[in-house]
Coordinates of N, CA and C in Angstrom, one line a residue:
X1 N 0.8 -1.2 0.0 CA 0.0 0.0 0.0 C 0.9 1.2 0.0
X2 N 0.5 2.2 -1.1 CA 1.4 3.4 -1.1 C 0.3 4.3 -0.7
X3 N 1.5 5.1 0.3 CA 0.9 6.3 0.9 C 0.0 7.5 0.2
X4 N -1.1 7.9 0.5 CA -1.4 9.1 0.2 C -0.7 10.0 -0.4
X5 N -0.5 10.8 -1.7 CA 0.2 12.1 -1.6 C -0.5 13.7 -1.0
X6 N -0.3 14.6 -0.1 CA -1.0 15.4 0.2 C -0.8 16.4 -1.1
X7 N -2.1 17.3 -1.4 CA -1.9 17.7 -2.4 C -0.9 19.1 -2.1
X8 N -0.6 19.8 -2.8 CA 0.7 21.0 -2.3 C -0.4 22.1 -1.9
X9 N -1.5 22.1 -2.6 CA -2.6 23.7 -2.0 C -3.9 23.1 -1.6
X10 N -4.4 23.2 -0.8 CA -6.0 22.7 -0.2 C -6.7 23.1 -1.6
X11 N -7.8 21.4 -1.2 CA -8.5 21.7 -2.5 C -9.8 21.9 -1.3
X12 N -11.0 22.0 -1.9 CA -12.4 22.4 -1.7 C -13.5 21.8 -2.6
X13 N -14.6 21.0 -1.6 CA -15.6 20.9 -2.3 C -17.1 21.7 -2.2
X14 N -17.6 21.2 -3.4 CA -18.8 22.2 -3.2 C -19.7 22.7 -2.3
X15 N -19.8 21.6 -1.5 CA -20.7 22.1 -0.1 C -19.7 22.8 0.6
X16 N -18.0 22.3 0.6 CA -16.9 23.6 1.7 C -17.2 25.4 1.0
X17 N -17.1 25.0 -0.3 CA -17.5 26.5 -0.9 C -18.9 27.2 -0.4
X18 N -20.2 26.3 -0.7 CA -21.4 26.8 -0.4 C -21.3 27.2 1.0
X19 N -21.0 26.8 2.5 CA -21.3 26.7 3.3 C -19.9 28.0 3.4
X20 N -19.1 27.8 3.0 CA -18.2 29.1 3.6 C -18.8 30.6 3.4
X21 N -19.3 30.6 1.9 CA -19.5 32.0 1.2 C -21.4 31.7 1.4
X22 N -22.1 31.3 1.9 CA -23.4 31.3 2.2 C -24.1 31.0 1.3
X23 N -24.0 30.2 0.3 CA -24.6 30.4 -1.2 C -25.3 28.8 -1.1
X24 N -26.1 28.7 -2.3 CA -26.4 27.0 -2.2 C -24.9 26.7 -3.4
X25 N -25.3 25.4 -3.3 CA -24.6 24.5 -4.6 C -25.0 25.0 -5.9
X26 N -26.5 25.0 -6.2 CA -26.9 25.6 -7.2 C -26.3 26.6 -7.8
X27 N -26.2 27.4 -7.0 CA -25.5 28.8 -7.2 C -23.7 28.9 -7.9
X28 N -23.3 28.0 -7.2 CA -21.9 27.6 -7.5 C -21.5 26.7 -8.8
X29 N -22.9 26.1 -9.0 CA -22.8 25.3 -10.4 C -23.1 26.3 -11.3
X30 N -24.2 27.6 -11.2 CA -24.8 28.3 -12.2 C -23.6 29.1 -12.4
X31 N -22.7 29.7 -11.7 CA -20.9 30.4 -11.8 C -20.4 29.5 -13.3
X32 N -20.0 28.0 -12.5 CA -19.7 27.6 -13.2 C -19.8 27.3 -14.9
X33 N -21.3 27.6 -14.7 CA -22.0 27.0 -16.3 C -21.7 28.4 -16.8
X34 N -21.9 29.8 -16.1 CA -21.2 30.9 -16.7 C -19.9 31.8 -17.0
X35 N -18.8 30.3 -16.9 CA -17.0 30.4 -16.5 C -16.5 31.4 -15.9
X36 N -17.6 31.6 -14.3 CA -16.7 32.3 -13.7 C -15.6 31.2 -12.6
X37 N -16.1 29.8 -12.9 CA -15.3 28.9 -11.8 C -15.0 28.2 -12.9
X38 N -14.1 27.3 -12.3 CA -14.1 26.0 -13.7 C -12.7 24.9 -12.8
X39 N -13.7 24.3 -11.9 CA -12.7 23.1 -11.2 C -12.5 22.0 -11.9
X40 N -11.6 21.1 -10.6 CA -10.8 19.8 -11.6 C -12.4 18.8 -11.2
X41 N -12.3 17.9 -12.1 CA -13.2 16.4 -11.5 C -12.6 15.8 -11.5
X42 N -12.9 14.8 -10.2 CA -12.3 13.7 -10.1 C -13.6 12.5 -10.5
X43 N -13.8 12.1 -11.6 CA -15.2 11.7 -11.9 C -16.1 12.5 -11.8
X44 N -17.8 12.6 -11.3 CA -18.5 13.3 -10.8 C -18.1 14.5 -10.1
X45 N -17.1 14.7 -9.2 CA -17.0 15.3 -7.7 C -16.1 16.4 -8.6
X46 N -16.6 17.7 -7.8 CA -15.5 18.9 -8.7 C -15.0 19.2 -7.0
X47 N -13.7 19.4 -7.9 CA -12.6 19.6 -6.8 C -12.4 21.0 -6.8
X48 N -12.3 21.9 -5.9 CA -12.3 23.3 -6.4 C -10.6 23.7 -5.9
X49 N -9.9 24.4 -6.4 CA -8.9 24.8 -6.5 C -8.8 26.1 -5.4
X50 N -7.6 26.5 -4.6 CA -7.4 27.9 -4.2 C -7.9 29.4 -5.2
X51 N -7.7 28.8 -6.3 CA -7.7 30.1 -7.0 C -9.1 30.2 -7.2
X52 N -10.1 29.1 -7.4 CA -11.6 29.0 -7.6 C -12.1 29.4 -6.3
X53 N -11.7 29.6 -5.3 CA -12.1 30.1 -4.0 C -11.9 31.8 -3.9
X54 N -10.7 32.0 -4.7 CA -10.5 33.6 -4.7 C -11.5 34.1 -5.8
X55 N -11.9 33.6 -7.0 CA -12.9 34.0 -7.7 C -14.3 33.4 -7.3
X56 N -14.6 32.5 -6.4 CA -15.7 32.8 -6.0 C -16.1 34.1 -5.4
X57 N -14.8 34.4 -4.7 CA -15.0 35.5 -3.3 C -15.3 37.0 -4.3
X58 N -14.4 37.5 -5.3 CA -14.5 38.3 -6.4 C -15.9 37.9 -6.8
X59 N -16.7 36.9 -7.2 CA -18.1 36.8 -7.6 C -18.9 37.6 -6.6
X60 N -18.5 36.9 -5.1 CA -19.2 37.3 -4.4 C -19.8 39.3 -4.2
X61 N -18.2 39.6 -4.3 CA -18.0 40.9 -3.9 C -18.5 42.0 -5.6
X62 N -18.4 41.0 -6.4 CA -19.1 41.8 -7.9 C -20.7 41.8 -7.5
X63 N -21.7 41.2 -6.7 CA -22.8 40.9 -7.1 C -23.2 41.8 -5.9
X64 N -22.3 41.6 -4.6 CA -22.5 43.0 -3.5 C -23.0 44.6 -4.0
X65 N -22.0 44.5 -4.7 CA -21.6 45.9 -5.5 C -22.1 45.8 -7.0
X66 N -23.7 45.1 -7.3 CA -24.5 45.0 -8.5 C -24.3 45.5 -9.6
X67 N -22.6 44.5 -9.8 CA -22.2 44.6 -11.1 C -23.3 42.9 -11.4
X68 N -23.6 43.2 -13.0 CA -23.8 42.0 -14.1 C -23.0 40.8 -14.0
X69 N -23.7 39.2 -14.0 CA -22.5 38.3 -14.2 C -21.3 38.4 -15.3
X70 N -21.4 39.5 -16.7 CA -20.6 39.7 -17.4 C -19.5 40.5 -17.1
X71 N -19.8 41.7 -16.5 CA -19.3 42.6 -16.0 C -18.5 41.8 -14.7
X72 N -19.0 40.8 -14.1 CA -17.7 40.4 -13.0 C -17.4 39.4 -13.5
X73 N -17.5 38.4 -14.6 CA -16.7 38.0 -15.7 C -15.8 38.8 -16.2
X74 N -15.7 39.9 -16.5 CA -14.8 40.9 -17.2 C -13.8 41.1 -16.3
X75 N -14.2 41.6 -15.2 CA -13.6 41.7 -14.3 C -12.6 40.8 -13.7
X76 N -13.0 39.5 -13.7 CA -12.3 38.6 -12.9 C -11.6 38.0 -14.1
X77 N -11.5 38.3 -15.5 CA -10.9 38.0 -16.4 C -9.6 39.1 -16.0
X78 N -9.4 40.0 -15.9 CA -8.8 40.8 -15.9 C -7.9 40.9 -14.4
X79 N -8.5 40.3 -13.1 CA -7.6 39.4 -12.2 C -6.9 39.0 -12.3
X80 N -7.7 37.7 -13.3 CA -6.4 36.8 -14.4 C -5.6 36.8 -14.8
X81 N -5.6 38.1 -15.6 CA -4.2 38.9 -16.3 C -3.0 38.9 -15.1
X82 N -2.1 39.4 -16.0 CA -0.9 39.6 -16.0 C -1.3 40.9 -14.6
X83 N -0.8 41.2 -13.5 CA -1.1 42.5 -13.2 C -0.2 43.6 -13.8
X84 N -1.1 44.9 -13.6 CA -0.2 46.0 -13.7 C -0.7 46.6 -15.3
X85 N -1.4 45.8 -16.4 CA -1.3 46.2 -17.6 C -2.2 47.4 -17.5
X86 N -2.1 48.6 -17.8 CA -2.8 50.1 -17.5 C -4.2 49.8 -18.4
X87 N -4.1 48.8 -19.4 CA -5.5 48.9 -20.0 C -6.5 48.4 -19.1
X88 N -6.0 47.4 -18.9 CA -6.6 46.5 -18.0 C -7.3 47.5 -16.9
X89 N -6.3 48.0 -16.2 CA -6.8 49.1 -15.1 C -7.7 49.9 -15.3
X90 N -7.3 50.8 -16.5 CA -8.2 51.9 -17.3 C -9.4 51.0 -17.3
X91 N -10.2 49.9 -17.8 CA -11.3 49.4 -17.8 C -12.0 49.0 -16.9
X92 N -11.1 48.6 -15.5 CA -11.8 48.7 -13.8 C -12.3 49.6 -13.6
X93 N -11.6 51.0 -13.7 CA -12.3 52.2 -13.2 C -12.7 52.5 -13.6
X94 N -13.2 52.4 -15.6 CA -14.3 52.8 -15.9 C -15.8 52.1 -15.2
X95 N -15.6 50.6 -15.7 CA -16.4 50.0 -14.6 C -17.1 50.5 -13.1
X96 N -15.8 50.8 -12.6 CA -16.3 51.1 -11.0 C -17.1 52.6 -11.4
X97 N -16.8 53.2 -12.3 CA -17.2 54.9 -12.1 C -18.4 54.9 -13.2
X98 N -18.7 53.7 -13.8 CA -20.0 53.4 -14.4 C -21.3 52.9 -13.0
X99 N -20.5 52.0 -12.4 CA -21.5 51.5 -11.6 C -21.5 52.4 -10.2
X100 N -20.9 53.4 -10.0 CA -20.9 54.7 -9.0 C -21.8 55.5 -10.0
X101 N -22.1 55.9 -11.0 CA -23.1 57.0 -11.3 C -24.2 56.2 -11.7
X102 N -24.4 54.7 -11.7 CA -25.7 54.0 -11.4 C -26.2 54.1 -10.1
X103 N -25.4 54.0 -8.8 CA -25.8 54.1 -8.2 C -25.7 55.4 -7.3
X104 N -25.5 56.4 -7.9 CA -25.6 58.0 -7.2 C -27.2 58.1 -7.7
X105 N -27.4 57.8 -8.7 CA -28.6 57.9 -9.3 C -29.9 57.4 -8.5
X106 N -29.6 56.1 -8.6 CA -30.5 55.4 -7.5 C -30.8 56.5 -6.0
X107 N -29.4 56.3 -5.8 CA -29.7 57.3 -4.2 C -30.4 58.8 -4.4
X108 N -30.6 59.9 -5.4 CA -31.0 60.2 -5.9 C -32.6 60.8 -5.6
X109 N -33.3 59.2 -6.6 CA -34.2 58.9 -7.1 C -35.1 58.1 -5.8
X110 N -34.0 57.9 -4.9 CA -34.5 57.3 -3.7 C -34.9 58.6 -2.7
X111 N -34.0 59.8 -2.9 CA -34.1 60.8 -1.9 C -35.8 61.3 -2.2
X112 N -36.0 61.7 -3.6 CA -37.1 61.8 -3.7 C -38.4 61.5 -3.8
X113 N -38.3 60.0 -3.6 CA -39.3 59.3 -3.1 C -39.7 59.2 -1.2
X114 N -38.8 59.5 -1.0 CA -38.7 59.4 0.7 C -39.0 61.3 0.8
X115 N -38.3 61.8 0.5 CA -39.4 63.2 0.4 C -41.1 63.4 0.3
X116 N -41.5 63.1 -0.9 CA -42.5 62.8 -1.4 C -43.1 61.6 -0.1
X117 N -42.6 61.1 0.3 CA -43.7 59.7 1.8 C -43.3 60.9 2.8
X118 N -42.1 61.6 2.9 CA -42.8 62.3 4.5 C -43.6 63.3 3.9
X119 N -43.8 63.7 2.9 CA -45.2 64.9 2.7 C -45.9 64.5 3.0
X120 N -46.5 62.8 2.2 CA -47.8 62.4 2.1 C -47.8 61.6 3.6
X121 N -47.1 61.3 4.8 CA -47.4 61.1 5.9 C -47.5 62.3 6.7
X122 N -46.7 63.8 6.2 CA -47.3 64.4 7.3 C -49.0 65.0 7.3
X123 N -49.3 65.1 5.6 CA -50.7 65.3 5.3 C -51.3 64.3 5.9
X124 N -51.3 63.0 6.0 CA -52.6 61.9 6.3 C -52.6 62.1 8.3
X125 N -51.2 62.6 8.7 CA -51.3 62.8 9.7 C -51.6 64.1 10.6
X126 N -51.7 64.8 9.6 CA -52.3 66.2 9.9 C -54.4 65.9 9.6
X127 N -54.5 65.5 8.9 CA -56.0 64.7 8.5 C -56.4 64.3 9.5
X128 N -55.8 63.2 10.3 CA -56.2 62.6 11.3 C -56.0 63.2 12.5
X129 N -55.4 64.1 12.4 CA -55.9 64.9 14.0 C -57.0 65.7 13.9
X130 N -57.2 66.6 12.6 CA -58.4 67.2 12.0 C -59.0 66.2 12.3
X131 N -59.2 64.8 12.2 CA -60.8 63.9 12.2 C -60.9 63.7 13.5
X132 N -60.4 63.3 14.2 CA -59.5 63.3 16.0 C -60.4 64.5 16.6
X133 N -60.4 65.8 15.7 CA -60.7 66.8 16.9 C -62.2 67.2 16.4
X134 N -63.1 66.6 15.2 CA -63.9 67.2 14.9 C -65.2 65.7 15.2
X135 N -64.2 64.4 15.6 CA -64.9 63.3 16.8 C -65.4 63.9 18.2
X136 N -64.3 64.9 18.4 CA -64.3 64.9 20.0 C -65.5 65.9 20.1
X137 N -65.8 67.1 19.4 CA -66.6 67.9 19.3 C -67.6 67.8 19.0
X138 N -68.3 66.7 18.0 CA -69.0 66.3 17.6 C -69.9 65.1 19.0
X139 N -68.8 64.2 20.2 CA -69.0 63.5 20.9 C -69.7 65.1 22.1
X140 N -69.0 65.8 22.2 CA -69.2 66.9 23.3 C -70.6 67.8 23.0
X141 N -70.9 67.4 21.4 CA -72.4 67.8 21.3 C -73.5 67.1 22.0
X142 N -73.1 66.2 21.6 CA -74.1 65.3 22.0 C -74.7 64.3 23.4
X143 N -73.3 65.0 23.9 CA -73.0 64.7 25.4 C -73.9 66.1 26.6
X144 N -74.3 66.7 25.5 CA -74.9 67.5 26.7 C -73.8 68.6 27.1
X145 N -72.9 69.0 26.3 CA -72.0 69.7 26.8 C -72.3 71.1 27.2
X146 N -73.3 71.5 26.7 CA -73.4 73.2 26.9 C -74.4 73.7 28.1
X147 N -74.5 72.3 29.4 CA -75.4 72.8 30.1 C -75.2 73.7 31.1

């Protein structure tokens, strides 16, 4: 009987992945069917690699920050790379400064909706004290109040 070889970097399987990063299996196969992962098999069983653990974590952190599965494909393509190539770079930050004036916008769009609800709650709540006080007067009629 020959010994075990340990492998040189921890491998990972699908439920270590699911259960670390919170996600189901599903989720980690649907990555996969869209090459943001791409582990070894050993038959059936996918073995996940250190580096498929660092681009899960980049999946994770693109979907936080509601970039597109393409767009954190692009992105984690560019991980990949070689570092340091300025194109490469120049096209993160357009990235990040596309999805910063998506979402300045939203915040925005959000201010003035939340404007617009405290108007229309302080009106329904101005109403109801009007109804509140024209009860009580209407109860003090009828009560015999003016004897």
């Amino acid at each position: 009987m020959s010994p075990r070889s340990k492998p040189e970097h921890p491998t990972y399987s699908i439920v270590d992945l699911a259960r670390e990063f919170d996600v189901t299996t599903r989720t980690i196969r649907f990555y996969e069917e869209h090459g943001l992962l791409s582990p070894m098999r050993r038959g059936v069983q996918r073995i996940y690699a250190p580096r498929d653990r660092v681009r899960l974590r980049l999946v994770m952190r693109g979907k936080r920050l509601g970039f597109s599965i393409a767009e954190i494909k692009e992105m984690i393509e560019l991980y990949d790379a070689e570092r340091g190539e300025e194109r490469q770079l120049r096209l993160f930050v357009r990235k990040i400064g596309e999805r910063r004036a998506i979402l300045e916008q939203q915040r925005q769009d959000i201010q003035v909706i939340l404007d617009e609800l405290d108007g229309l709650d302080a009106r329904c709540r101005a109403l109801l004290g009007e109804t509140a006080t024209v009860r009580r007067l209407e109860r003090g009629g009828r009560h015999g109040g003016d004897d």
